[in-house]
Amino acid sequence: MSELQGKTALVTGGTSGIGRGAAIALANIGARVVISGRDEVRGTQVVQEIRSAGGQADFLASDLRDEASARSLAGRARELVGHVDVLVNNAGIYPFGPTEKTSEQEFDAVVALNVKAPYFLVAELAPDMAKHGHGAVINVTTMAAEFGASGMGLYGASKAALALLTKSWAAEFGPYGVRVNAVSPGPIRTDGTAGMGDDLDQLAAAAPAGRPGSVEEVAEAIVFLATDRASFVHGAILPVDGGRIAV
Ligand code: NAP
């Protein structure tokens, strides 16, 4: 299948977990992918994996923390591939813990990566997509943006902001052919959640599926939103959470 042949995709946080899975899945259907992250070793591994399967991939090192780093990454991606057709705002952190123990530094880091970086990546790339008359932005939010969970307030609030931005950007860029949507995963086994051990299973137990999801299951939803299969889908937040927020 080569649905995205001739198209390019920038996947932030493509060095690990959901981003890595999304990059591989997008490359599998023909996209030339650019993955970003801070870890050059993991980035190179993902690039090699995609290339050895016959796909096209490059790594751009980027510590996303503010407007300048986001615009710089977008600019370097554009220099590399000419034009970015698909943006997957996936890079994110999810430190959990009591409100009283959260430092201002931690608060700022969560908001910087989970909200500010996607904001300025979209600011830099979506107008270009609009000029071309097509494009897709997929934001990775979380089920924890949908309900109150003790110790997950800061994380959930940052992703709730991204969920609202998804709808705002659908209104802003949709009329110019740019579809902006989100996936909202439940508990997924990744490098980032490895440290949670059994807690991940407990978090998953409340959902109809009753188990954590896989990276591939989230990547499948991202691929759907990135392709013309979702041609009439704008501003949607697609839960990929085993049914958790439905019940
Ligand atoms: P992960 O395995 O920890 O990977 C996180 C990715 O973000 C890595 O590629 C990391 O790259 C990148 N990243 C972290 N800090 C960065 C920074 N300052 N600048 C640039 N890149 C940075 O995470 P994951 O579990 O796959 O989660 C990916 C996304 O899904 C996140 O937005 C998360 O909130 C969301 N999500 C995850 C779950 C879950 O259960 N796993 C559930 C719902 C939503 P480097 O280390 O190379 O910088």
Coordinates of C-alpha atoms and ligand atoms in Angstrom, one line a residue:
M1 CA 0.0 0.0 0.0
S2 CA 1.4 3.4 -0.9
E3 CA -1.3 5.8 0.0
L4 CA 1.1 8.4 1.2
Q5 CA 3.6 8.0 -1.7
G6 CA 5.1 11.4 -2.5
K7 CA 3.9 12.9 0.9
T8 CA 6.1 13.9 3.8
A9 CA 5.4 13.6 7.5
L10 CA 7.1 15.1 10.6
V11 CA 6.6 13.0 13.7
T12 CA 7.8 14.6 16.9
G13 CA 9.0 12.2 19.6
G14 CA 9.5 9.6 16.8
T15 CA 12.4 8.1 18.7
S16 CA 10.2 6.1 21.1
G17 CA 6.8 4.6 21.8
I18 CA 3.8 5.9 20.0
G19 CA 5.8 8.3 17.8
R20 CA 8.1 5.6 16.7
G21 CA 5.1 3.4 15.9
A22 CA 3.4 6.2 14.0
A23 CA 6.6 6.9 12.0
I24 CA 7.0 3.3 11.0
A25 CA 3.3 3.0 10.0
L26 CA 3.4 6.2 8.0
A27 CA 6.6 5.1 6.2
N28 CA 5.0 1.7 5.5
I29 CA 2.3 3.4 3.4
G30 CA 4.9 5.4 1.4
A31 CA 5.4 8.6 3.4
R32 CA 8.9 10.1 3.7
V33 CA 9.1 10.6 7.4
V34 CA 11.1 13.0 9.5
I35 CA 11.3 12.0 13.1
S36 CA 12.5 14.3 15.9
G37 CA 13.6 13.8 19.5
R38 CA 16.6 14.6 21.7
D39 CA 18.2 11.1 21.6
E40 CA 20.3 10.7 18.5
V41 CA 21.0 7.0 19.2
R42 CA 17.3 6.0 19.4
G43 CA 16.6 8.3 16.4
T44 CA 19.2 6.7 14.2
Q45 CA 17.9 3.2 15.2
V46 CA 14.3 4.1 14.1
V47 CA 15.6 5.6 10.8
Q48 CA 17.7 2.5 10.1
E49 CA 14.7 0.3 10.9
I50 CA 12.5 2.2 8.4
R51 CA 15.2 2.4 5.7
S52 CA 16.0 -1.3 6.0
A53 CA 12.3 -2.1 5.4
G54 CA 12.5 0.0 2.2
G55 CA 11.0 3.2 3.6
Q56 CA 12.3 6.8 3.7
A57 CA 13.3 8.4 7.0
D58 CA 15.5 11.0 8.5
F59 CA 16.2 12.1 12.1
L60 CA 16.3 15.7 13.3
A61 CA 17.7 16.3 16.8
S62 CA 15.5 18.7 18.6
D63 CA 14.8 19.6 22.3
L64 CA 11.3 21.1 22.0
R65 CA 10.8 23.6 24.8
D66 CA 9.7 26.9 23.3
E67 CA 8.7 28.9 20.2
A68 CA 12.2 29.1 18.8
S69 CA 12.9 25.3 19.1
A70 CA 9.6 24.5 17.5
R71 CA 10.0 26.9 14.6
S72 CA 13.6 25.8 14.1
L73 CA 12.5 22.1 13.9
A74 CA 9.8 23.0 11.4
G75 CA 12.2 25.0 9.3
R76 CA 14.8 22.2 9.3
A77 CA 12.2 19.7 8.3
R78 CA 11.1 21.9 5.5
E79 CA 14.6 22.3 4.3
L80 CA 15.1 18.6 4.3
V81 CA 11.9 17.5 2.6
G82 CA 10.7 20.6 0.8
H83 CA 7.2 20.7 2.3
V84 CA 5.6 19.0 5.2
D85 CA 2.2 17.4 4.4
V86 CA 1.5 15.6 7.7
L87 CA 2.5 16.8 11.2
V88 CA 2.1 14.4 14.1
N89 CA 2.4 16.3 17.4
N90 CA 3.3 13.4 19.5
A91 CA 6.3 14.3 21.8
G92 CA 5.0 14.7 25.3
I93 CA 5.8 14.1 28.9
Y94 CA 3.5 12.8 31.6
P95 CA 4.9 13.2 35.1
F96 CA 2.3 12.2 37.6
G97 CA 2.1 13.3 41.2
P98 CA 0.4 15.3 43.9
T99 CA -0.3 19.0 43.1
E100 CA 1.6 20.1 46.3
K101 CA 4.7 18.4 45.1
T102 CA 4.8 19.8 41.6
S103 CA 7.5 22.4 41.1
E104 CA 7.1 25.4 38.9
Q105 CA 9.9 24.0 36.7
E106 CA 8.0 20.8 36.2
F107 CA 4.8 22.7 35.4
D108 CA 6.6 24.8 32.8
A109 CA 8.3 21.8 31.2
V110 CA 5.0 20.0 30.8
V111 CA 3.2 23.0 29.3
A112 CA 6.3 23.8 27.1
L113 CA 6.4 20.4 25.5
N114 CA 2.8 19.4 25.5
V115 CA 1.2 22.7 24.5
K116 CA 3.7 25.3 23.4
A117 CA 5.7 23.1 21.0
P118 CA 2.7 21.8 19.1
Y119 CA 1.3 25.4 19.0
F120 CA 4.3 26.9 17.3
L121 CA 4.9 23.8 15.1
V122 CA 1.3 24.4 13.8
A123 CA 2.0 28.1 13.5
E124 CA 5.0 27.4 11.3
L125 CA 3.7 24.5 9.2
A126 CA -0.1 24.8 8.9
P127 CA -0.2 28.1 6.9
D128 CA 2.1 26.4 4.4
M129 CA -0.2 23.4 4.2
A130 CA -3.1 25.8 3.7
K131 CA -1.3 27.4 0.8
H132 CA -0.9 24.0 -0.8
G133 CA -4.6 23.4 -0.2
H134 CA -4.0 20.1 1.7
G135 CA -2.4 18.7 4.8
A136 CA -3.1 16.9 8.0
V137 CA -2.2 17.6 11.6
I138 CA -2.7 14.8 14.2
N139 CA -2.3 15.8 17.9
V140 CA -1.7 13.1 20.5
T141 CA -3.7 13.9 23.6
T142 CA -4.8 11.4 26.3
M143 CA -7.9 9.9 27.9
A144 CA -6.7 11.8 31.1
A145 CA -7.7 15.0 29.4
E146 CA -11.3 13.9 29.7
F147 CA -11.8 13.2 33.4
G148 CA -10.4 14.1 36.8
A149 CA -7.8 11.7 38.0
S150 CA -5.8 12.3 41.2
G151 CA -2.2 13.1 40.4
M152 CA -2.8 13.6 36.7
G153 CA -4.2 17.1 36.8
L154 CA -1.2 18.9 35.2
Y155 CA -0.7 16.4 32.5
G156 CA -4.5 16.1 31.8
A157 CA -4.9 19.9 31.7
S158 CA -2.0 20.3 29.2
K159 CA -3.6 17.7 26.9
A160 CA -7.0 19.2 27.4
A161 CA -5.5 22.4 26.0
L162 CA -4.2 20.5 23.0
A163 CA -7.6 18.9 22.5
L164 CA -9.2 22.3 22.4
L165 CA -6.5 23.6 20.1
T166 CA -7.3 20.7 17.8
K167 CA -10.8 22.0 17.3
S168 CA -9.7 25.6 17.1
W169 CA -7.2 24.7 14.4
A170 CA -9.8 22.7 12.5
A171 CA -11.9 25.9 12.4
E172 CA -8.9 28.0 11.4
F173 CA -7.2 25.7 8.8
G174 CA -10.0 23.3 7.7
P175 CA -11.5 25.7 5.2
Y176 CA -8.1 25.6 3.4
G177 CA -7.9 21.9 3.1
V178 CA -5.9 21.2 6.2
R179 CA -7.6 18.5 8.5
V180 CA -6.7 18.8 12.1
N181 CA -7.6 15.9 14.4
A182 CA -6.3 14.1 17.5
V183 CA -6.0 10.6 18.9
S184 CA -6.7 10.2 22.6
P185 CA -4.9 7.1 23.8
G186 CA -5.5 5.1 27.0
P187 CA -2.7 3.3 28.7
I188 CA -0.2 2.1 26.1
R189 CA 2.9 0.1 26.7
T190 CA 5.9 2.2 25.7
D191 CA 9.4 3.1 27.0
G192 CA 7.7 6.1 28.7
T193 CA 5.2 3.9 30.7
A194 CA 7.6 1.0 31.3
G195 CA 8.3 2.3 34.8
M196 CA 4.6 2.1 35.7
G197 CA 4.7 -1.7 35.8
D198 CA 1.4 -3.1 37.1
D199 CA -0.1 0.4 37.6
L200 CA -0.6 0.5 33.8
D201 CA -2.7 -2.7 34.0
Q202 CA -4.7 -1.3 36.8
L203 CA -5.3 1.9 34.9
A204 CA -6.5 -0.2 31.9
A205 CA -8.7 -2.5 34.0
A206 CA -11.5 0.0 34.2
A207 CA -12.0 0.1 30.4
P208 CA -14.1 -2.4 28.4
A209 CA -11.0 -3.8 26.7
G210 CA -9.5 -4.4 30.1
R211 CA -5.9 -4.3 29.0
P212 CA -3.3 -1.8 27.9
G213 CA -3.1 -1.0 24.2
S214 CA -0.2 -1.4 21.9
V215 CA 1.7 1.3 20.0
E216 CA 0.5 -0.3 16.8
E217 CA -3.1 0.2 17.8
V218 CA -2.6 3.9 18.2
A219 CA -0.5 4.2 15.1
E220 CA -3.3 2.7 13.1
A221 CA -5.6 5.5 14.2
I222 CA -2.9 8.1 13.4
V223 CA -2.6 6.6 9.9
F224 CA -6.3 6.8 9.4
L225 CA -6.4 10.5 10.3
A226 CA -3.3 11.2 8.2
T227 CA -4.8 9.8 5.0
D228 CA -7.7 10.5 2.7
R229 CA -9.5 7.7 4.4
A230 CA -10.4 10.4 6.9
S231 CA -11.2 13.0 4.2
F232 CA -14.4 14.2 6.0
V233 CA -13.0 14.1 9.5
H234 CA -12.1 17.5 10.9
G235 CA -11.6 18.5 14.6
A236 CA -12.2 15.0 15.9
I237 CA -10.7 13.6 19.1
L238 CA -10.5 9.9 18.4
P239 CA -10.4 7.8 21.6
V240 CA -8.0 4.8 21.3
D241 CA -8.4 3.9 24.9
G242 CA -10.1 0.5 25.0
G243 CA -13.4 2.3 25.7
R244 CA -12.3 3.9 28.9
I245 CA -14.0 7.3 28.5
A246 CA -17.2 5.8 27.1
V247 CA -18.1 4.0 30.3
Ligands
NAP1 P1 7.8 7.9 25.3 O1 8.0 6.5 25.0 O2 8.3 8.4 26.6 O3 8.3 8.8 24.1 C1 8.3 10.2 24.3 C2 8.9 10.8 23.1 O4 8.9 12.3 23.2 C3 10.3 10.4 22.8 O5 10.5 10.1 21.4 C4 11.1 11.6 23.3 O6 12.2 11.7 22.5 C5 10.2 12.7 23.0 N1 10.5 13.8 23.9 C6 10.4 13.9 25.2 N2 10.8 15.1 25.7 C7 11.2 15.8 24.6 C8 11.7 17.1 24.4 N3 11.9 18.0 25.4 N4 11.9 17.6 23.2 C9 11.7 16.7 22.1 N5 11.2 15.5 22.2 C10 11.0 15.0 23.5 O7 6.2 8.3 25.3 P2 4.9 7.6 24.7 O8 4.3 6.8 25.9 O9 5.1 7.0 23.4 O10 3.9 8.9 24.6 C11 3.9 9.6 23.4 C12 2.7 10.6 23.4 O11 1.5 9.9 23.7 C13 2.9 11.6 24.6 O12 2.4 12.9 24.1 C14 2.0 11.1 25.6 O13 1.4 12.1 26.5 C15 0.9 10.4 24.8 N6 0.1 9.4 25.5 C16 0.8 8.2 25.9 C17 0.1 7.3 26.6 C18 0.7 6.0 27.1 O14 0.1 5.3 27.9 N7 2.0 5.7 26.7 C19 -1.3 7.4 26.8 C20 -1.9 8.6 26.3 C21 -1.2 9.5 25.7 P3 13.7 11.8 23.1 O15 13.8 11.0 24.4 O16 14.6 11.3 22.0 O17 13.8 13.3 23.3

